[in-house]
Coordinates of C-alpha atoms and ligand atoms in Angstrom, one line a residue:
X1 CA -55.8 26.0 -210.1
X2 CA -52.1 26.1 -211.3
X3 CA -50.6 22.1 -211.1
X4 CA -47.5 21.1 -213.0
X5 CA -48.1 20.5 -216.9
X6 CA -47.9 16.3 -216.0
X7 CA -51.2 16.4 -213.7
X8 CA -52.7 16.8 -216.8
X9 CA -51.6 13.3 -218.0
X10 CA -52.9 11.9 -214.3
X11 CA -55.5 9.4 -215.0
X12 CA -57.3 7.7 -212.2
X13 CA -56.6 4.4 -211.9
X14 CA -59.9 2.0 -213.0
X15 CA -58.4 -0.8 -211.0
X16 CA -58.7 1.3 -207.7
X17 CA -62.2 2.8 -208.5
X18 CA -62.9 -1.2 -209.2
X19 CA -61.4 -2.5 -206.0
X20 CA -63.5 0.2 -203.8
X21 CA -66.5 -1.0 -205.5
X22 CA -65.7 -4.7 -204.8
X23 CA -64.9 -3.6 -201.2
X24 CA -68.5 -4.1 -200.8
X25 CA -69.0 -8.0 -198.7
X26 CA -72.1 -8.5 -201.3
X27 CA -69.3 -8.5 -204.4
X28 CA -67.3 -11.4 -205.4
X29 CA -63.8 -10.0 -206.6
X30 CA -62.4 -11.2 -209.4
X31 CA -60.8 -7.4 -210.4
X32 CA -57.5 -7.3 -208.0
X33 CA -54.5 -8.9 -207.4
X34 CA -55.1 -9.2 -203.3
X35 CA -53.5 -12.9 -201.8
X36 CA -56.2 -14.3 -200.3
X37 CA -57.0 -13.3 -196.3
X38 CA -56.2 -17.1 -194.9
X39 CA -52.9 -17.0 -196.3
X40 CA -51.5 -13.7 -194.9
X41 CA -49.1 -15.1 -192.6
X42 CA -49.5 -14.1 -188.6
X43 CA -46.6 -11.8 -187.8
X44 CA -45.1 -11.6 -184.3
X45 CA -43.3 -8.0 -183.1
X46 CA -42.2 -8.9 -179.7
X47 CA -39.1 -9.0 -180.8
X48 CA -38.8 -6.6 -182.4
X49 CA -36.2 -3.9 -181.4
X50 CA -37.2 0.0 -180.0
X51 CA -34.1 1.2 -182.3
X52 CA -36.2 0.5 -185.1
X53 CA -38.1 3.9 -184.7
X54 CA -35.2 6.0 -185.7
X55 CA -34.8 7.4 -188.8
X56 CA -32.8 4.8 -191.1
X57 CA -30.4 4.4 -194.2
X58 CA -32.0 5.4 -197.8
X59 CA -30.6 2.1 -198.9
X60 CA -32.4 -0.2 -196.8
X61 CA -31.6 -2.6 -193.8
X62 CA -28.1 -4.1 -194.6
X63 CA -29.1 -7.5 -193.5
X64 CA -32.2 -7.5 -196.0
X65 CA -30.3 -6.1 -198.7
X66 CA -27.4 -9.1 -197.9
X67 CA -30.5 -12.0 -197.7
X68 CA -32.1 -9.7 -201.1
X69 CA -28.4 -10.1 -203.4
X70 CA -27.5 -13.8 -202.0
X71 CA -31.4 -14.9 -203.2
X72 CA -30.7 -13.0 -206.6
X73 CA -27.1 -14.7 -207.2
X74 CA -28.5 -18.1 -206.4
X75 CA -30.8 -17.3 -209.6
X76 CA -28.1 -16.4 -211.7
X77 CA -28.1 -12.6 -211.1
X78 CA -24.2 -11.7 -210.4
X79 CA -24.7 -8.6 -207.8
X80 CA -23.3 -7.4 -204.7
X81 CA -25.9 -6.2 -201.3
X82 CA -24.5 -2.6 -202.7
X83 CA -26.5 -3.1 -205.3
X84 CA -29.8 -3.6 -203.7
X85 CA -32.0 -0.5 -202.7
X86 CA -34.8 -1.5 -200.2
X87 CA -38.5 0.3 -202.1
X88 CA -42.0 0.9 -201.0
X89 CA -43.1 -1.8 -203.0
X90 CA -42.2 -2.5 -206.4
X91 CA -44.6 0.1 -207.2
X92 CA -42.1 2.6 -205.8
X93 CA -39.3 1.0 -208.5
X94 CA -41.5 2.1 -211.0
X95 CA -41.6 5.8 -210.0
X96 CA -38.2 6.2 -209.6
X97 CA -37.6 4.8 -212.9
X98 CA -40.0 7.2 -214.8
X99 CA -37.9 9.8 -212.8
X100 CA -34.7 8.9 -213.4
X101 CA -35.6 7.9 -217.5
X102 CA -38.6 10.3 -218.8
X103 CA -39.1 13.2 -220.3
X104 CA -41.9 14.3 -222.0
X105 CA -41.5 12.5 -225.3
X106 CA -38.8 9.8 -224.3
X107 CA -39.6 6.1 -225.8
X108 CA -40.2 3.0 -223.7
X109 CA -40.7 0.0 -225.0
X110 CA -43.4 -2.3 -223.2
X111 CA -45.4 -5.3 -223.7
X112 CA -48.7 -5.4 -225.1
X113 CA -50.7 -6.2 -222.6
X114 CA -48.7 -4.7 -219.9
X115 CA -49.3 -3.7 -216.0
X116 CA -51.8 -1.0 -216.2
X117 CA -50.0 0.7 -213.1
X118 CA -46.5 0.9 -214.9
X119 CA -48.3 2.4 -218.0
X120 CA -49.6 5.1 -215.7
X121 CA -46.4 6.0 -214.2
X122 CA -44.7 6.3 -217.2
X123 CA -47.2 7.9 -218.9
X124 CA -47.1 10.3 -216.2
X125 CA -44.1 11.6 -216.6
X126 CA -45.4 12.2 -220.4
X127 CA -43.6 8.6 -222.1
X128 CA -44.2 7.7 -225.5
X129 CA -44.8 4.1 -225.2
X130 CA -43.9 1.5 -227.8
X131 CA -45.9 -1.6 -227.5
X132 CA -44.2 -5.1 -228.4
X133 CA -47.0 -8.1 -228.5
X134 CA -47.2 -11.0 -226.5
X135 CA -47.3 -15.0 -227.8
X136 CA -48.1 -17.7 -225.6
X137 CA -44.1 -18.1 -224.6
X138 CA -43.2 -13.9 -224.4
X139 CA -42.7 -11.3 -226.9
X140 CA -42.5 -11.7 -230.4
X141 CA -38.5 -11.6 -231.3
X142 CA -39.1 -10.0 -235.1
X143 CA -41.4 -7.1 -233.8
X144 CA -39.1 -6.6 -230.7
X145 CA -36.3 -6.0 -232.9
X146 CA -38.0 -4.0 -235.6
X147 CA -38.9 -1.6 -232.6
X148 CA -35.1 -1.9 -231.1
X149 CA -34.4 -0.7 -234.6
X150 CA -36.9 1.8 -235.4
X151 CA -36.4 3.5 -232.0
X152 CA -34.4 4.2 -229.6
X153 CA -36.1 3.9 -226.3
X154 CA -35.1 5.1 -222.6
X155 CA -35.7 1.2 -221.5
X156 CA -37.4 -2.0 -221.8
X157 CA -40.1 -2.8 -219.3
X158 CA -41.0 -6.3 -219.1
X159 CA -42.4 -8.6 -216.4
X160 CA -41.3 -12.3 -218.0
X161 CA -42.6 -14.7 -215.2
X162 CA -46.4 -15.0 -215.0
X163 CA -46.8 -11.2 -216.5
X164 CA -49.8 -9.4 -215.4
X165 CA -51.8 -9.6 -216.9
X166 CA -51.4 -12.2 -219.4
X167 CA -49.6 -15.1 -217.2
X168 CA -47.4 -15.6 -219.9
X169 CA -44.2 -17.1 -218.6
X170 CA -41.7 -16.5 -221.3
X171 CA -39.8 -19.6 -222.2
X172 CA -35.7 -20.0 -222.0
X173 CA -35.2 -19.7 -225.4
X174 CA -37.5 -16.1 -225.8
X175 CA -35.5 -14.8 -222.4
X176 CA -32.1 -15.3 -224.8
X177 CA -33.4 -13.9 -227.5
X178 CA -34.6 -11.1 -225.4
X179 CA -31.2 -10.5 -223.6
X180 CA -29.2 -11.0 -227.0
X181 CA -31.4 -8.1 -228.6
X182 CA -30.9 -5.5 -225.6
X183 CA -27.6 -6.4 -225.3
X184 CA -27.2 -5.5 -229.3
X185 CA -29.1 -2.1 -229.1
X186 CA -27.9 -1.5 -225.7
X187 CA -30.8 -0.9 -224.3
X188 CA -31.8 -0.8 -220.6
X189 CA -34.2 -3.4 -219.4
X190 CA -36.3 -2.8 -216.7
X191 CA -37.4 -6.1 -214.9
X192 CA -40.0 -6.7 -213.1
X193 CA -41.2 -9.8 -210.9
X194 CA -43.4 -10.0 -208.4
X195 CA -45.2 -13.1 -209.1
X196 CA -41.8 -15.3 -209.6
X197 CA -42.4 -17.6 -206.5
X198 CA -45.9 -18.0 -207.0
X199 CA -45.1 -21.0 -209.6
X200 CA -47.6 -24.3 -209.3
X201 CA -46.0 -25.5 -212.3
X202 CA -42.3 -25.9 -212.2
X203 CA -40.5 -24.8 -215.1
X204 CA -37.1 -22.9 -215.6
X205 CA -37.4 -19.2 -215.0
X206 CA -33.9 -17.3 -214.4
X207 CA -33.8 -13.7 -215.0
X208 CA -33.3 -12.0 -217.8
X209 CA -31.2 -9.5 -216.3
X210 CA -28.7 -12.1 -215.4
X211 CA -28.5 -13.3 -219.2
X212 CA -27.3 -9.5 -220.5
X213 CA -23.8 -9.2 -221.3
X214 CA -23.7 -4.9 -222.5
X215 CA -26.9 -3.4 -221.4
X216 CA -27.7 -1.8 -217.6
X217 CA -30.7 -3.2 -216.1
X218 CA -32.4 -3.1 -213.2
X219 CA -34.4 -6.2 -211.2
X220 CA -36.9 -4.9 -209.1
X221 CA -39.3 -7.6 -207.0
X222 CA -41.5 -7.2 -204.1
X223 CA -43.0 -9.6 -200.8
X224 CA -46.2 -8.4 -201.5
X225 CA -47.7 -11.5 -203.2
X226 CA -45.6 -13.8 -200.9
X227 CA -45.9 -11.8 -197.4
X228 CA -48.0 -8.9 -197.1
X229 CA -49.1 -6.4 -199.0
X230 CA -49.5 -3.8 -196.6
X231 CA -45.9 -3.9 -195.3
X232 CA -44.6 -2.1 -197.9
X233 CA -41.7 -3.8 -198.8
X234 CA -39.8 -4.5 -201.8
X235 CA -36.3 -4.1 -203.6
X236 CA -34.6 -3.0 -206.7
X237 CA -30.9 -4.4 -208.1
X238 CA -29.1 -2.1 -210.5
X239 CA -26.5 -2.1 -212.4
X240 CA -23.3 -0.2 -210.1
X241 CA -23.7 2.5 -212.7
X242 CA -27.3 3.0 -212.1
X243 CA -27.3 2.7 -208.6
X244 CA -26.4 6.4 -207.2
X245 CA -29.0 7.8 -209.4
X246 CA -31.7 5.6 -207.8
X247 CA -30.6 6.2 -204.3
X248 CA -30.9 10.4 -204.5
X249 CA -34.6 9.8 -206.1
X250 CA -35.2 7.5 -203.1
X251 CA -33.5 10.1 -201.0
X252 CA -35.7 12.8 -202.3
X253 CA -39.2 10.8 -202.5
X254 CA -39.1 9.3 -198.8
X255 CA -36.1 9.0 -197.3
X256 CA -36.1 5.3 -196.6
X257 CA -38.7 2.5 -197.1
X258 CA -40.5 2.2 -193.4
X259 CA -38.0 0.0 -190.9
X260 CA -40.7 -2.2 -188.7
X261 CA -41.6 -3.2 -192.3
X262 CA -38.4 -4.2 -193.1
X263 CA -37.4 -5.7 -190.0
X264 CA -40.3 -8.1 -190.6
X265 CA -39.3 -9.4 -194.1
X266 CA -36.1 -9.8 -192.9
X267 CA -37.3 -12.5 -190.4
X268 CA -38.9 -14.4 -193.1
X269 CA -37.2 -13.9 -196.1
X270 CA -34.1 -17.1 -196.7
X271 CA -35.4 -19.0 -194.0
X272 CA -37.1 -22.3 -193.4
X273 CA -40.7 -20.7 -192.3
X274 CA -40.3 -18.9 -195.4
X275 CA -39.3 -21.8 -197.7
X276 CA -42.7 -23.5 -196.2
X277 CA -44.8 -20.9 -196.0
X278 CA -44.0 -20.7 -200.1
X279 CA -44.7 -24.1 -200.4
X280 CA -48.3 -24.2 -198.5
X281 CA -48.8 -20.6 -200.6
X282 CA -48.6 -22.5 -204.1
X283 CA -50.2 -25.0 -202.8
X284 CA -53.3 -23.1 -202.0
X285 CA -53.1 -21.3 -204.8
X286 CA -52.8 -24.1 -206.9
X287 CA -56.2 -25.6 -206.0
X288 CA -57.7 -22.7 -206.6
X289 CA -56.1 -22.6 -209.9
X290 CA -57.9 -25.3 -210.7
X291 CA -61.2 -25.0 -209.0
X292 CA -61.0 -21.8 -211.6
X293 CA -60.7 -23.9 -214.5
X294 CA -63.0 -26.4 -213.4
X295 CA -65.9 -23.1 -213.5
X296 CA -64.4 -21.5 -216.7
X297 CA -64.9 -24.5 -218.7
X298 CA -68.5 -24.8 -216.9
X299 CA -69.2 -21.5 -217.4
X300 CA -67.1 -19.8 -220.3
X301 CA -66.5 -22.5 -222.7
X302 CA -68.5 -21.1 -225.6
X303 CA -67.6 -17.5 -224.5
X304 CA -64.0 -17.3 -224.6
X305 CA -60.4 -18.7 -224.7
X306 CA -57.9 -19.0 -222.4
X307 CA -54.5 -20.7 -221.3
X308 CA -54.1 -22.6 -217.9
X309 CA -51.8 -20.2 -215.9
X310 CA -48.5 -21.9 -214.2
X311 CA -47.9 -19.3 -212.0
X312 CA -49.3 -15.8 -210.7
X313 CA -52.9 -14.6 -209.7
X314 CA -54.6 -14.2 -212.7
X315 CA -56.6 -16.2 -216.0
X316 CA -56.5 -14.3 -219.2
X317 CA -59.3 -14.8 -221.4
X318 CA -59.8 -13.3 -225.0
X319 CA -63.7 -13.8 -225.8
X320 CA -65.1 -15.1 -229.3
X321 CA -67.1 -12.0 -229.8
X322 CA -64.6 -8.9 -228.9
X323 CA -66.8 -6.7 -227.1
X324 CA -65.4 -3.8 -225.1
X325 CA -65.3 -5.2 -221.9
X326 CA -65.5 -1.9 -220.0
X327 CA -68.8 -1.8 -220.9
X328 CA -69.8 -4.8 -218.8
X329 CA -68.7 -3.5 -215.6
X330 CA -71.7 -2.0 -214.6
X331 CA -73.9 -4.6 -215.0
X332 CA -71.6 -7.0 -213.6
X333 CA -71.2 -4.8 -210.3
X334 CA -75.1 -4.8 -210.0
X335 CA -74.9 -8.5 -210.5
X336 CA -72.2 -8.0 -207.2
X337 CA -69.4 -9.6 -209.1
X338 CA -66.3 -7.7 -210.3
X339 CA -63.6 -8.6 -213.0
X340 CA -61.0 -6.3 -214.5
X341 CA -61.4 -5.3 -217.8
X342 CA -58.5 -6.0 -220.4
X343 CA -58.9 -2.6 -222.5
X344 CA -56.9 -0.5 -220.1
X345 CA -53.3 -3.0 -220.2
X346 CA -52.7 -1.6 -223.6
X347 CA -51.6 2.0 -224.6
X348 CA -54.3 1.8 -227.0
X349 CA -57.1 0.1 -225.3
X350 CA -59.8 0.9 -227.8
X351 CA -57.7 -1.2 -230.5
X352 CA -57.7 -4.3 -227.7
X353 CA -61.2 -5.2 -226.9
X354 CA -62.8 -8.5 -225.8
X355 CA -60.0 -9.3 -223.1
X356 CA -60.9 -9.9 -219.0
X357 CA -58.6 -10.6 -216.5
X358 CA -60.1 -13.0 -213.8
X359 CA -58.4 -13.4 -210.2
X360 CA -58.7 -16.9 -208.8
X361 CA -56.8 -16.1 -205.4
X362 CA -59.2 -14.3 -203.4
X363 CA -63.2 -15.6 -204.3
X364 CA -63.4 -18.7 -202.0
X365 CA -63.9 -22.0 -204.1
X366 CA -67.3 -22.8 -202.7
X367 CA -68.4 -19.0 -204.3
X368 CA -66.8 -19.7 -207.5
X369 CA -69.0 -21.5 -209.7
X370 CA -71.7 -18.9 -208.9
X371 CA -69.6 -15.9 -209.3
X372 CA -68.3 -17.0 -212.9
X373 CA -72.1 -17.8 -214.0
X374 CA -72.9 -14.5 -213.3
X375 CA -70.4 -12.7 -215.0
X376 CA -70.9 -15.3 -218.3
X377 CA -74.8 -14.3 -217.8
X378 CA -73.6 -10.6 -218.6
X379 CA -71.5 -11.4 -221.4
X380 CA -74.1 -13.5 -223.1
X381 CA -76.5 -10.6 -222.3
X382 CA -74.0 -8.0 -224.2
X383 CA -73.2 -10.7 -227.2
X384 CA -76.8 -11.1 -227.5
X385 CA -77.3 -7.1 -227.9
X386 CA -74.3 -6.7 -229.9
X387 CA -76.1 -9.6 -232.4
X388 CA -79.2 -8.0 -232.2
Ligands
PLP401 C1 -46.3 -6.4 -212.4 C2 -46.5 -5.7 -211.1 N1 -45.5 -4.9 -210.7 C3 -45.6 -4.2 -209.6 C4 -46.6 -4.4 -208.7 C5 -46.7 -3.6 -207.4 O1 -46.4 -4.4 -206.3 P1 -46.0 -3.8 -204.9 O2 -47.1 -4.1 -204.0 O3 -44.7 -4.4 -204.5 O4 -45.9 -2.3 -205.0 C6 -47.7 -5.3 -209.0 C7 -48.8 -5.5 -208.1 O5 -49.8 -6.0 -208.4 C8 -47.6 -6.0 -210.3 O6 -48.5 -6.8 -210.7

């Protein structure tokens, strides 16, 4: 069959051929990034109005983009509503980026680990990407700027507050240093945050988009991890020059984000139910934080390291003996418990083994304990083969 040349750099996505498997009720999930079921807020339509099944603007809902720009000035971001283009997710963001940025062959600078779906986007499109790696409080400044200067690529893709997967929330002083060095090489960033509400422990977070002085950016963030996934909804800002660009790709990929979709976010997002529903989200998720520790050091103490995230979905652990984690899917799945491997977050997995990233907002606490002995029972299985 005849397909264009960039099928041939489609890969199929581990996470979704992991998340069908855990779709099974016997399998504690520990692989996705899914909100937990109790906390998907109850939506209401009755208000909603009939007009709403007409075609609408490529832009978005001008109310939502208004509420979108006011929340992104009150965190430092200086934009205007006509900057804000309503998405199909922040997924969506991604796609039109690769569009609007890669050739086969164009440079991108990313971090290492990264968001496996971003690398696959990019990727498709046939990027060459440059990998920067990750400390405790975000990149580290000398290898960013010996890549800034060794290359010179399309844009900067980072995802600085409770990064998936690491959970590394990069501290002030990195986010300056970060801003400072695209600003000097004038190089676009791409900035991506999903998880920035999800915080349990408070700490100051402002954008790094709102620090650049020179170089175009673009914000992009999503209500999937606050709302509901399935509506579909999320935003990018751009720079004014930027902006056109975006809106013909959105033009040309779907005409508009879907309207009942946005018409819901819209009667949550800036309000008061909102602004509590946040608050009762990180509180849930904050005791399961730490019912997630509680196991790990139970169960994982001798097996691996980790930091305790502040914010986000996820625990990143690097074991003691760096086994290729793929390989312990399979017997983990017969054990019913799932986990996503860490390989695949780098653009050169095989040179990254012994990482897993665990999800601690989905597996109910009461399951937890039993779920993490399992998977540590497979790891000390594989160590004990590897020693053998
Ligand atoms: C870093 C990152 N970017 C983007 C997305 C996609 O989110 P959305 O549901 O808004 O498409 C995710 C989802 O897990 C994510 O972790």
């Amino acid at each position: 069959m005849a397909f264009s040349e960039r099928v041939t750099r489609l890969k199929s996505s581990l996470i979704r051929e992991i998340l069908a498997a855990a779709q099974r009720p016997e399998v504690m999930s520990f692989a996705g990034g899914l909100p937990a079921e109790s906390m998907l807020p109850t939506l209401e339509w009755a208000e909603m109005p009939a007009s709403l099944g007409q075609y609408g603007m490529s832009e978005g809902e001008p109310a939502l983009r208004e509420v979108i720009a006011a929340e992104a000035r009150s965190l430092g971001v200086a934009c205007e509503a006509s900057q804000v283009l309503i998405v199909s997710g922040s997924q969506q963001t991604l796609d039109l980026v690769s569009k609007l940025f890669i050739d086969p062959g164009t440079e991108v600078l990313v971090e290492a680990p990264t968001y496996l779906a971003a690398l696959q986007s990019f990727q498709l499109f046939g990027a060459d990407c440059i990998a920067v790696p990750q400390e405790a409080d975000g990149p580290e400044i000398a290898a960013l700027r010996e890549r800034l200067e060794q290359h010179k690529p399309a844009f900067a893709y980072l995802i600085p507050t409770f990064q998936n997967p690491s959970a590394v929330r990069y501290s002030e002083a990195k986010r300056d240093a970060v801003a400072a060095l695209l600003d000097e090489y004038e190089v676009t960033l791409i900035e991506d945050e999903p998880y920035r509400e999800l915080v349990f422990d408070e700490g100051s977070a402002s954008p790094i988009v709102g620090r650049l002085k020179k170089a175009r950016w673009i914000y992009t963030g999503t209500v999937s991890k606050t709302l509901l996934p399935g509506l579909r909804v999320g935003y990018l800002i751009a720079s004014p020059e930027l902006f056109p660009y975006l809106l013909r790709l959105k033009q040309s990929a779907d005409l508009h984000t879907n309207r009942i979709g946005q018409w819901q976010a819209l009667q949550w997002l800036g309000s008061d139910r909102y602004r509590q529903h946040l608050a009762d989200l990180r509180d849930f998720y904050r005791q399961r934080r730490d019912a997630m520790q509680i196991a790990l050091e139970a169960h994982f103490g001798d097996l691996a390291t980790w930091e305790i995230p502040q914010g986000g979905l996820f625990f990143w652990l690097t074991l003691k003996c760096p086994l290729d984690t793929r390989t312990l899917l399979a017997p983990a799945l017969e054990r019913h418990v799932a986990f996503m491997p860490g390989e695949p977050f780098f653009i050169e997995p095989d040179r990254h083994p012994g990482h897993l990233r665990l999800n601690f907002s989905h597996v109910a606490p009461e399951r937890l304990s039993e779920g993490l002995a399992r998977l540590a029972t497979v790891i000390r299985s594989a160590v004990a083969d590897e020693a053998a």
